[in-house]
Coordinates of C-alpha atoms and ligand atoms in Angstrom, one line a residue:
M43 CA 1.4 -30.5 -24.0
S44 CA -0.8 -31.6 -26.8
G45 CA -3.5 -29.5 -28.4
E46 CA -6.0 -32.3 -28.6
G47 CA -9.4 -31.7 -26.9
L48 CA -8.2 -28.4 -25.5
H49 CA -10.0 -25.1 -25.5
V50 CA -8.4 -21.7 -25.8
Y51 CA -9.2 -21.2 -22.1
D52 CA -7.1 -24.2 -21.3
I53 CA -4.0 -22.7 -23.0
L54 CA -4.6 -19.3 -21.5
A55 CA -4.6 -20.9 -18.0
Q56 CA -1.4 -22.8 -18.8
V57 CA 0.3 -19.7 -19.9
F58 CA -0.6 -18.1 -16.6
R59 CA 0.8 -21.1 -14.8
N60 CA 3.9 -21.0 -16.9
E61 CA 4.3 -17.4 -15.7
D62 CA 4.6 -19.0 -12.2
V63 CA 1.4 -17.5 -11.0
G64 CA 0.8 -19.1 -7.6
T65 CA -2.0 -16.9 -6.4
C66 CA -5.0 -15.4 -8.2
F67 CA -7.8 -13.3 -6.8
A68 CA -11.0 -14.0 -8.6
L69 CA -14.7 -13.4 -9.0
L70 CA -16.3 -15.5 -11.7
G71 CA -18.7 -14.8 -14.5
D72 CA -19.4 -16.1 -18.0
A73 CA -16.4 -14.5 -19.4
N74 CA -13.7 -15.8 -17.0
M75 CA -15.1 -18.9 -15.2
N76 CA -13.8 -21.5 -17.5
F77 CA -10.3 -19.9 -17.5
A78 CA -10.3 -19.5 -13.7
T79 CA -11.4 -23.1 -13.1
R80 CA -8.6 -24.4 -15.3
L81 CA -6.1 -22.1 -13.6
A82 CA -7.2 -23.5 -10.3
E83 CA -6.6 -27.0 -11.6
T84 CA -3.0 -26.1 -12.4
G85 CA -2.4 -25.7 -8.7
C86 CA -2.7 -22.0 -8.6
R87 CA -4.2 -20.8 -5.2
M88 CA -7.5 -19.1 -6.0
I89 CA -8.9 -16.6 -3.6
Y90 CA -12.5 -16.0 -4.6
V91 CA -13.6 -12.6 -3.4
R92 CA -17.0 -11.0 -3.2
H93 CA -16.4 -7.8 -5.2
E94 CA -14.1 -7.3 -8.2
H95 CA -12.6 -4.2 -6.7
C96 CA -11.3 -6.3 -3.9
A97 CA -9.7 -8.9 -6.3
V98 CA -7.5 -6.2 -7.7
A99 CA -6.9 -4.4 -4.4
A100 CA -5.8 -7.7 -2.9
A101 CA -3.6 -8.4 -5.9
M102 CA -2.0 -5.0 -5.3
A103 CA -1.0 -5.8 -1.7
F104 CA 0.1 -9.2 -2.9
A105 CA 2.4 -7.6 -5.5
R106 CA 3.9 -5.1 -3.0
K107 CA 4.5 -7.8 -0.4
S108 CA 5.8 -10.6 -2.6
G109 CA 7.7 -8.6 -5.2
E110 CA 5.9 -10.6 -7.9
V111 CA 3.2 -9.7 -10.4
G112 CA -0.2 -9.6 -8.7
V113 CA -2.9 -11.5 -10.6
A114 CA -6.6 -11.1 -10.6
T115 CA -9.5 -12.2 -12.9
V116 CA -12.9 -10.7 -13.4
T117 CA -15.7 -11.1 -15.9
C118 CA -16.5 -8.7 -18.7
G119 CA -18.8 -5.6 -18.5
P120 CA -20.0 -5.1 -14.9
G121 CA -17.1 -7.2 -13.6
L122 CA -14.6 -4.9 -15.3
T123 CA -16.3 -1.6 -14.5
Q124 CA -16.0 -2.4 -10.8
L125 CA -12.2 -1.9 -11.2
T126 CA -12.1 1.8 -11.8
T127 CA -11.0 2.6 -8.2
A128 CA -8.5 -0.1 -7.8
L129 CA -6.7 0.3 -11.1
P130 CA -5.7 4.0 -10.7
A131 CA -4.5 3.2 -7.2
A132 CA -2.2 0.4 -8.6
V133 CA -1.0 2.7 -11.3
R134 CA 0.0 5.4 -8.9
A135 CA 1.6 3.0 -6.5
R136 CA 3.6 1.5 -9.5
L137 CA 2.4 -2.0 -8.8
P138 CA 2.8 -4.7 -11.5
L139 CA -0.5 -6.5 -12.0
V140 CA -2.0 -8.7 -14.7
V141 CA -5.8 -8.8 -14.7
F142 CA -7.5 -11.4 -16.9
A143 CA -10.9 -10.0 -17.9
G144 CA -13.3 -11.5 -20.3
E145 CA -14.8 -9.5 -23.1
A146 CA -18.3 -9.8 -24.6
P147 CA -18.6 -12.5 -27.3
L148 CA -17.7 -11.4 -30.8
K149 CA -20.2 -13.6 -32.5
S150 CA -23.3 -11.9 -31.0
G151 CA -24.9 -8.9 -32.6
W152 CA -26.0 -7.8 -29.1
Y153 CA -24.8 -8.7 -25.6
N154 CA -26.2 -7.1 -22.5
Q155 CA -22.8 -6.9 -20.7
A156 CA -21.0 -5.4 -23.6
I157 CA -19.2 -2.1 -23.1
D158 CA -16.1 -0.6 -24.6
Q159 CA -13.7 -1.8 -22.0
A160 CA -10.4 -0.3 -23.3
P161 CA -11.2 3.4 -22.6
I162 CA -12.4 2.5 -19.1
V163 CA -9.1 0.8 -18.3
T164 CA -6.8 3.2 -20.1
A165 CA -8.5 6.2 -18.4
T166 CA -7.1 4.7 -15.1
G167 CA -3.5 4.7 -16.5
A168 CA -3.5 0.9 -16.8
A169 CA -2.8 -0.8 -20.1
Y170 CA -5.5 -2.7 -22.0
H171 CA -4.9 -5.5 -24.5
S172 CA -7.8 -6.9 -26.4
L173 CA -6.8 -10.4 -27.6
H174 CA -8.8 -11.5 -30.7
A175 CA -6.4 -13.9 -32.4
P176 CA -6.3 -17.2 -30.6
A177 CA -3.0 -18.4 -32.1
R178 CA -1.2 -15.3 -30.8
M179 CA -2.8 -15.3 -27.3
P180 CA -0.1 -17.3 -25.5
V181 CA 2.6 -14.8 -26.5
A182 CA 0.3 -11.8 -26.0
V183 CA -0.4 -13.0 -22.4
R184 CA 3.3 -13.5 -21.8
D185 CA 4.0 -10.0 -23.1
A186 CA 1.4 -8.6 -20.8
F187 CA 3.4 -10.0 -17.9
L188 CA 6.5 -8.6 -19.3
Q189 CA 4.9 -5.2 -19.7
A190 CA 3.6 -5.3 -16.1
R191 CA 7.1 -6.1 -14.8
R192 CA 9.0 -3.6 -16.9
E193 CA 6.6 -0.7 -16.6
R194 CA 5.5 -1.6 -13.1
R195 CA 1.8 -1.0 -13.8
P196 CA -1.4 -3.0 -14.2
V197 CA -2.1 -4.6 -17.5
V198 CA -5.6 -5.8 -18.3
I199 CA -6.1 -8.5 -20.8
G200 CA -9.6 -8.8 -22.4
V201 CA -10.5 -11.9 -24.3
P202 CA -14.0 -12.4 -25.8
F203 CA -15.4 -15.5 -24.1
D204 CA -16.7 -17.1 -27.3
L205 CA -13.0 -17.1 -28.5
Q206 CA -11.9 -18.6 -25.1
N207 CA -14.4 -21.4 -25.6
Q208 CA -13.2 -22.4 -29.0
A209 CA -11.2 -25.5 -29.6
W210 CA -7.5 -24.8 -29.4
E211 CA -5.9 -25.2 -32.8
G212 CA -2.5 -23.7 -32.2
A213 CA 0.8 -25.2 -31.4
G214 CA 1.5 -27.1 -28.2
D215 CA 4.5 -25.1 -27.0
L216 CA 4.2 -22.4 -24.4
P217 CA 6.3 -19.2 -24.8
A218 CA 9.3 -18.6 -22.6
P219 CA 8.0 -17.0 -19.4
S220 CA 8.4 -13.2 -19.0
A221 CA 10.9 -13.5 -16.1
T222 CA 13.4 -15.1 -18.5
L223 CA 13.1 -12.1 -20.8
M224 CA 13.6 -9.4 -18.3
P225 CA 16.9 -7.6 -19.0
R226 CA 19.4 -8.5 -16.2
L227 CA 20.3 -5.0 -14.9
S228 CA 22.9 -4.4 -12.3
P229 CA 22.5 -1.5 -9.8
V230 CA 23.5 1.8 -11.3
P231 CA 26.6 3.4 -9.7
P232 CA 26.8 7.2 -9.4
N233 CA 28.9 9.4 -11.6
P234 CA 31.9 10.6 -9.5
E235 CA 31.3 14.2 -10.5
D236 CA 27.7 14.0 -9.2
V237 CA 29.1 12.5 -6.0
A238 CA 31.6 15.4 -5.6
R239 CA 28.8 18.0 -6.1
A240 CA 26.6 16.3 -3.6
A241 CA 29.4 16.0 -1.1
A242 CA 30.0 19.7 -1.4
L243 CA 26.4 20.4 -0.7
V244 CA 26.5 18.2 2.4
G245 CA 29.7 20.1 3.4
Q246 CA 27.7 23.4 3.5
A247 CA 24.8 22.0 5.5
K248 CA 24.5 22.1 9.3
R249 CA 21.4 20.1 10.0
I250 CA 20.7 17.2 7.7
V251 CA 17.9 14.6 7.6
V252 CA 18.4 11.4 5.5
M253 CA 15.0 10.4 4.4
A254 CA 14.3 7.0 2.7
G255 CA 11.4 5.9 0.5
M256 CA 10.4 2.7 -1.2
G257 CA 13.2 3.0 -3.7
A258 CA 15.6 2.7 -0.7
V259 CA 13.7 -0.3 0.7
E260 CA 13.8 -2.1 -2.7
A261 CA 17.5 -1.4 -3.2
G262 CA 18.4 -2.6 0.3
A263 CA 19.7 0.9 1.1
G264 CA 18.7 0.9 4.8
P265 CA 22.2 0.2 6.2
A266 CA 23.8 2.7 3.7
C267 CA 21.3 5.4 4.8
R268 CA 22.2 4.8 8.4
A269 CA 25.9 4.9 7.6
L270 CA 25.5 8.2 5.7
A271 CA 23.4 9.7 8.5
E272 CA 25.9 8.7 11.2
R273 CA 28.8 10.1 9.1
C274 CA 27.2 13.5 8.6
D275 CA 25.5 13.9 12.0
A276 CA 22.1 13.5 10.3
L277 CA 18.8 12.3 11.6
L278 CA 16.8 9.6 9.8
A279 CA 13.2 9.5 8.5
T280 CA 11.1 7.6 6.0
T281 CA 8.2 8.2 3.8
L282 CA 4.9 6.6 5.0
P283 CA 5.1 3.4 2.8
A284 CA 8.8 2.9 3.9
R285 CA 7.9 3.3 7.6
G286 CA 10.0 1.1 9.9
L287 CA 13.1 1.0 7.8
F288 CA 15.0 2.6 10.7
H289 CA 12.7 1.4 13.4
D290 CA 15.5 0.5 15.9
D291 CA 17.6 3.6 15.3
P292 CA 17.6 6.1 18.2
F293 CA 17.8 9.0 15.7
S294 CA 14.9 7.9 13.5
L295 CA 12.1 10.5 13.3
N296 CA 9.7 7.8 11.9
V297 CA 7.4 9.2 9.2
A298 CA 8.1 12.3 7.2
G299 CA 5.0 14.1 5.9
G300 CA 1.6 15.2 7.0
F301 CA 1.7 12.3 9.6
S302 CA 5.0 13.4 11.2
S303 CA 5.1 13.6 15.0
D304 CA 5.6 16.9 16.8
I305 CA 9.3 16.1 17.4
A306 CA 9.8 15.1 13.8
R307 CA 8.3 18.4 12.7
A308 CA 10.5 20.4 15.1
C309 CA 13.6 18.7 13.7
F310 CA 12.6 19.0 10.1
A311 CA 12.0 22.7 10.7
E312 CA 15.6 23.0 11.8
A313 CA 17.0 21.1 8.8
D314 CA 18.8 22.9 6.1
L315 CA 19.4 19.8 3.9
V316 CA 17.2 16.7 3.3
I317 CA 18.9 13.9 1.5
A318 CA 16.0 12.0 -0.1
V319 CA 17.0 8.4 -0.9
G320 CA 14.8 6.5 -3.2
C321 CA 11.8 8.8 -2.7
S322 CA 9.5 10.1 -5.4
L323 CA 9.0 13.3 -3.3
A324 CA 5.3 13.1 -3.2
R325 CA 3.4 16.2 -2.0
H326 CA 2.2 14.4 1.2
N327 CA 5.8 13.4 2.0
A328 CA 6.8 17.1 2.2
D329 CA 3.5 18.1 3.7
G330 CA 3.1 20.3 0.7
G331 CA 6.4 22.0 1.4
K332 CA 5.6 22.9 5.0
L333 CA 7.7 20.1 6.7
W334 CA 11.1 21.4 5.8
P335 CA 10.7 25.1 5.0
N336 CA 14.4 25.9 5.4
A337 CA 15.9 22.9 3.7
Q338 CA 17.2 22.2 0.3
V339 CA 16.6 18.7 -1.0
L340 CA 19.3 16.5 -2.5
Q341 CA 17.6 13.5 -4.2
I342 CA 19.4 10.2 -4.7
D343 CA 17.4 8.2 -7.2
L344 CA 17.5 6.3 -10.4
D345 CA 15.1 8.8 -12.0
P346 CA 15.6 12.1 -10.2
V347 CA 13.1 15.0 -10.6
S348 CA 13.0 18.7 -9.9
V349 CA 9.2 19.0 -9.9
S350 CA 7.0 16.4 -8.3
Q351 CA 3.2 16.6 -8.0
G352 CA 3.1 20.2 -8.8
R353 CA 5.9 21.6 -6.7
V354 CA 9.6 22.1 -6.9
A355 CA 10.6 19.2 -4.8
A356 CA 14.4 18.8 -5.2
E357 CA 17.2 21.3 -6.0
A358 CA 20.1 18.9 -6.3
H359 CA 20.3 15.4 -7.7
L360 CA 22.6 12.3 -7.6
R361 CA 21.5 9.8 -10.1
A362 CA 22.2 6.3 -8.8
D363 CA 20.9 3.2 -7.3
A364 CA 19.7 4.2 -3.8
R365 CA 22.2 2.0 -2.0
L366 CA 25.2 2.7 -4.2
G367 CA 24.4 6.4 -4.2
A368 CA 24.1 6.6 -0.4
L369 CA 27.3 4.5 0.1
A370 CA 29.3 6.7 -2.3
L371 CA 28.1 9.9 -0.7
A372 CA 29.0 8.5 2.8
E373 CA 32.5 7.8 1.6
A374 CA 32.9 11.2 0.0
V375 CA 32.0 13.3 3.1
P376 CA 34.2 13.7 6.2
A377 CA 32.9 12.2 9.4
R378 CA 31.4 14.8 11.8
T379 CA 31.5 15.0 15.5
P380 CA 27.9 14.4 16.7
D381 CA 26.2 17.7 17.4
W382 CA 22.6 17.1 16.5
R383 CA 22.8 13.4 17.3
Q384 CA 22.9 13.8 21.1
P385 CA 21.5 11.5 23.7
A386 CA 19.1 14.2 24.9
L387 CA 17.5 14.3 21.4
A388 CA 17.3 10.5 21.2
E389 CA 15.5 10.6 24.6
R390 CA 13.0 13.1 23.3
I391 CA 12.4 11.1 20.2
A392 CA 11.8 7.9 22.3
T393 CA 9.6 9.5 24.9
E394 CA 7.6 12.4 23.5
P395 CA 4.1 11.6 22.3
A396 CA 3.5 12.1 18.5
D397 CA 0.8 14.6 19.3
G398 CA 0.8 16.0 22.8
S399 CA -2.4 18.1 22.6
H400 CA -5.2 17.7 25.1
F401 CA -8.8 16.5 24.4
A402 CA -11.6 15.3 26.6
P403 CA -13.1 12.1 25.1
E404 CA -16.6 11.3 26.1
P405 CA -17.3 8.4 28.5
G406 CA -17.2 5.0 26.9
A407 CA -15.0 6.1 24.0
H408 CA -11.2 5.9 23.9
D409 CA -8.7 8.5 22.9
P410 CA -7.3 6.9 19.7
R411 CA -3.7 7.8 20.9
N412 CA -4.2 5.5 24.0
V413 CA -5.6 2.8 21.7
V414 CA -2.5 2.9 19.5
A415 CA -0.1 3.0 22.4
A416 CA -1.8 -0.1 24.0
L417 CA -1.7 -1.9 20.6
E418 CA 1.9 -1.0 20.1
A419 CA 2.7 -2.5 23.5
A420 CA 0.5 -5.6 23.1
L421 CA 0.9 -6.8 19.5
P422 CA 3.8 -9.1 18.7
P423 CA 6.4 -7.3 16.6
D424 CA 6.5 -10.1 14.0
W425 CA 2.9 -9.7 12.9
Q426 CA 2.3 -8.2 9.5
M427 CA 0.7 -4.8 9.9
V428 CA -1.6 -3.2 7.3
N429 CA -2.6 0.4 7.6
S430 CA -5.8 1.6 5.9
S431 CA -7.2 5.1 5.4
G432 CA -9.3 7.8 7.0
H433 CA -8.7 10.1 9.9
C434 CA -7.6 7.2 12.2
S435 CA -4.7 6.4 9.9
Y436 CA -2.8 9.3 11.4
Y437 CA -2.9 7.6 14.8
V438 CA -1.9 4.1 13.6
A439 CA 1.1 5.5 11.7
H440 CA 2.6 6.0 15.1
M441 CA 3.7 2.5 16.0
P442 CA 7.4 3.2 15.6
S443 CA 8.8 -0.1 16.9
R444 CA 7.8 -2.2 13.9
P445 CA 10.2 -3.1 11.1
Q446 CA 9.5 -2.1 7.5
D447 CA 9.2 -5.7 6.3
N448 CA 6.2 -6.2 8.5
F449 CA 4.3 -3.1 7.3
L450 CA 2.1 -2.2 4.3
T451 CA 0.3 0.9 3.3
I452 CA -0.9 1.8 -0.2
R453 CA -2.7 5.1 -0.4
E454 CA -1.6 6.9 -3.5
F455 CA -5.2 7.3 -4.8
G456 CA -6.5 8.2 -1.4
A457 CA -9.4 5.8 -1.5
I458 CA -11.1 4.3 1.6
G459 CA -12.5 0.8 1.6
N460 CA -9.3 -1.1 0.8
G461 CA -8.3 -2.4 4.3
T462 CA -9.8 -5.9 4.1
S463 CA -8.5 -6.4 0.5
F464 CA -5.0 -5.3 1.4
A465 CA -5.0 -7.6 4.4
M466 CA -6.0 -10.5 2.2
G467 CA -3.2 -9.7 -0.2
V468 CA -0.7 -9.7 2.6
A469 CA -2.1 -12.9 4.1
A470 CA -1.8 -14.6 0.7
A471 CA 1.8 -13.3 0.2
R472 CA 2.9 -14.3 3.7
P473 CA 1.0 -17.5 4.4
G474 CA 2.6 -18.4 7.7
D475 CA 2.2 -14.9 9.2
T476 CA -0.5 -13.3 11.3
V477 CA -1.8 -10.1 9.7
V478 CA -3.3 -7.3 11.7
L479 CA -5.3 -4.6 9.8
F480 CA -6.0 -1.2 11.3
D481 CA -9.1 0.2 9.7
G482 CA -11.8 2.8 10.2
D483 CA -15.5 1.9 10.6
G484 CA -16.4 3.7 7.3
S485 CA -13.7 2.0 5.4
L486 CA -14.5 -1.5 6.7
L487 CA -18.2 -1.1 6.0
M488 CA -17.5 0.0 2.4
H489 CA -16.4 -3.6 1.6
V490 CA -17.5 -5.5 4.6
Q491 CA -18.6 -8.4 2.4
E492 CA -14.9 -9.5 2.3
L493 CA -15.2 -10.7 5.9
E494 CA -16.9 -13.7 4.4
T495 CA -14.0 -14.2 2.0
I496 CA -11.6 -14.0 4.9
R497 CA -13.5 -16.6 6.8
R498 CA -14.1 -19.0 3.9
H499 CA -10.4 -19.0 2.9
G500 CA -9.3 -19.4 6.5
L501 CA -7.1 -16.3 6.4
N502 CA -5.3 -15.4 9.6
I503 CA -6.3 -11.8 9.9
L504 CA -7.1 -9.7 13.0
I505 CA -9.1 -6.6 12.0
V506 CA -8.8 -3.7 14.5
V507 CA -11.4 -1.0 13.9
L508 CA -11.1 2.5 15.3
N509 CA -14.8 3.1 15.4
D510 CA -15.8 6.7 15.8
G511 CA -19.2 6.1 14.3
A512 CA -18.5 8.5 11.5
Y513 CA -16.5 9.4 8.4
G514 CA -14.0 11.1 10.7
S515 CA -12.1 12.9 8.1
E516 CA -15.3 14.6 6.9
I517 CA -16.8 15.4 10.3
H518 CA -13.6 17.2 11.6
K519 CA -13.4 19.2 8.4
L520 CA -17.1 20.1 8.3
R521 CA -17.0 21.1 12.0
A522 CA -13.9 23.3 11.4
E523 CA -15.8 24.9 8.5
G524 CA -18.7 25.6 10.8
L525 CA -21.0 23.3 8.7
D526 CA -23.4 20.6 9.9
D527 CA -21.7 17.2 10.2
G528 CA -24.9 15.1 9.8
G529 CA -24.1 13.6 6.4
A530 CA -21.0 11.9 7.9
V531 CA -22.2 10.8 11.4
F532 CA -23.9 7.5 11.3
G533 CA -23.4 6.3 14.8
R534 CA -21.4 3.3 15.9
T535 CA -22.5 0.2 14.0
D536 CA -22.1 -3.0 16.1
L537 CA -19.2 -4.3 14.1
A538 CA -18.7 -7.2 16.5
A539 CA -22.2 -8.4 15.8
I540 CA -21.6 -8.1 12.0
A541 CA -18.4 -10.0 12.3
R542 CA -20.1 -12.8 14.2
G543 CA -22.7 -13.0 11.5
F544 CA -20.0 -13.7 9.0
G545 CA -18.6 -16.4 11.3
L546 CA -15.6 -14.5 12.5
G547 CA -14.4 -14.0 16.1
A548 CA -15.4 -10.6 17.5
E549 CA -14.8 -8.4 20.5
T550 CA -15.9 -4.9 21.5
V551 CA -13.0 -3.4 23.4
T552 CA -14.2 -1.5 26.4
D553 CA -11.1 -1.8 28.5
L554 CA -7.7 -1.3 26.9
A555 CA -6.1 -3.2 29.8
T556 CA -7.6 -6.4 28.4
L557 CA -5.7 -6.1 25.1
P558 CA -2.7 -8.3 26.1
Q559 CA -4.9 -11.2 27.1
M560 CA -7.0 -10.7 23.9
V561 CA -3.8 -10.8 21.8
A562 CA -2.6 -14.0 23.5
A563 CA -6.0 -15.6 22.9
F564 CA -6.1 -14.6 19.3
A565 CA -2.6 -15.8 18.7
Q566 CA -3.6 -19.2 20.2
A567 CA -6.9 -19.5 18.3
G568 CA -5.7 -18.2 14.9
G569 CA -8.3 -17.6 12.2
A570 CA -9.9 -14.2 11.8
A571 CA -11.5 -11.7 14.1
V572 CA -12.8 -8.1 14.3
W573 CA -12.1 -6.0 17.3
D574 CA -14.4 -3.0 17.5
I575 CA -12.7 -0.3 19.5
P576 CA -14.9 2.7 20.1
V577 CA -12.9 5.9 19.8
S578 CA -13.9 9.4 20.5
D579 CA -14.8 11.9 17.8
K580 CA -13.7 14.7 20.1
V581 CA -10.1 13.9 19.5
Y582 CA -8.7 15.0 16.2
S583 CA -5.4 14.9 14.6
P584 CA -2.8 17.6 13.9
V585 CA -3.3 16.9 10.2
I586 CA -6.9 18.2 10.5
R587 CA -5.9 21.0 12.9
R588 CA -3.2 22.4 10.5
A589 CA -5.3 22.1 7.3
H590 CA -8.6 23.3 8.9
P591 CA -7.9 25.5 11.9
P592 CA -11.1 25.9 14.0
R593 CA -12.9 29.2 13.3
G594 CA -12.5 31.8 16.0
Ligands
TPP741 C1 -13.7 5.6 -2.1 C2 -13.7 6.9 -1.3 N1 -14.9 7.5 -1.0 C3 -14.9 8.5 -0.2 C4 -13.7 9.1 0.3 C5 -13.7 10.3 1.2 N2 -13.3 9.9 2.6 C6 -12.0 10.1 3.0 S1 -11.8 9.6 4.5 C7 -13.4 9.1 4.7 C8 -13.9 8.6 6.0 C9 -13.4 7.3 6.3 O1 -14.1 6.8 7.5 P1 -13.5 5.8 8.4 O2 -13.0 4.6 7.6 O3 -14.5 5.5 9.5 O4 -12.2 6.5 9.1 P2 -12.2 7.8 10.0 O5 -11.9 8.9 9.1 O6 -13.5 7.9 10.7 O7 -11.1 7.5 11.0 C10 -14.1 9.3 3.5 C11 -15.5 9.1 3.4 C12 -12.5 8.4 -0.1 N3 -11.3 8.9 0.3 N4 -12.5 7.3 -0.9
MG742 MG1 -14.8 6.4 11.3

């Protein structure tokens, strides 16, 4: 590479390429468009979104799904301030991202888009690096990638665009990419004393659940968890993000947490020991402590904790890589004769509905439980599934036949409006796969402009909307509180008409029996479509019922 005729933005783009960035989510403005255009010319796939939030949200899903650093670029000022919902979500989900943001030009005494960007970014928990010395920029960008990888968090790089547009006067060599500078770390084996103590705890327990989180997924600890569970007559469960790790195991209770099924709750209530493998023990995971009121928690993790999210979450700890820890414990405990793991329980797990309560949906609107059961039966198991937010997300958590590798949910910041972005990120990370997104009407409408992005980039995404014509989470809570729900009931927007307007395929699903033919037709046609499924707002989830019991 020679420095002749090059601008700083050329070199910056080359450093990104040298970091092996193959996909970048972008929205252009004065402060990033030259850089982004050069990045595209290096062969990086650019996905040009319609809102900056969506660039970072899509990069989050891309990072989770690909295991690589997710990359996005936005312009300075109003481009950057749009990121304040996506960045905290990425911080909490521990997703490595690098966001290239412009900064206002240094040479101007006044610039209308200028704002102090660093505190906006650092308030979200992300790192911010303002690069003002062109000669150091290549190394500083590389170090941003290194930081994102090592700390597993978003790093935002701000470069004043007058500096980007200067002639490049530095050396021609690019720094060694961050991947070559990551310490090569082998999985950490447990200390034998810790294993002995954990085995003694298991020996005293009668009813055990082995629960796996994303740490177990990343460590490839699924088979070790199954072996441990079989050995100590335990049932299996996962956190919501790790859903599907044991999808084909007859003793899997599916999701542990506020979204647990009735049978999972009943089993957890009996448990006296939960072995949490690679779980951060988030509050939702334990349903605030209500899910296993009688159980101690033994946490197997590289970084075990006693207190998590404001509550004592684990009483005993085994520090180790999730897989090695689970394997060592399985070897250290005697095999038990199955007592809990009986065929009758497996039968109940397989056949009982997640929520067996009765409601009377109004004519023309489906019971969301029937919708999810019909989708579970009709959708091919190899499609990538993306779960979004809102009240309806309880229902779509109950599709237990899907493997973990085909599932994504990111909800650590509890924001709605991310469904389309997450689906785009998964589609970009798994180019050959079909993606199906389950979203609420409110969440879809919050960033509905991304339907245009999906169509323009030819992404293969089916968007299934459980349309209750409302912010369901709010109406059920307001009603339980005896308050007027008018601020959260907007009526059912014709989402199919909107989708057609964006050039997507669209259906309004009146008869669930037509789903198998619709799935077959979509699989044949490819592309993107929105299926608007009217669901009843008379049906509400156990999550709401427990948290907001109706007033007498
Ligand atoms: C960015 C953001 N704004 C507002 C909320 C509050 N909120 C939580 S759920 C929800 C309703 C979502 O509606 P919809 O997507 O239709 O799903 P539903 O609850 O109706 O199933 C809202 C407004 C939020 N979580 N995030
Ligand atoms: Mg809704």
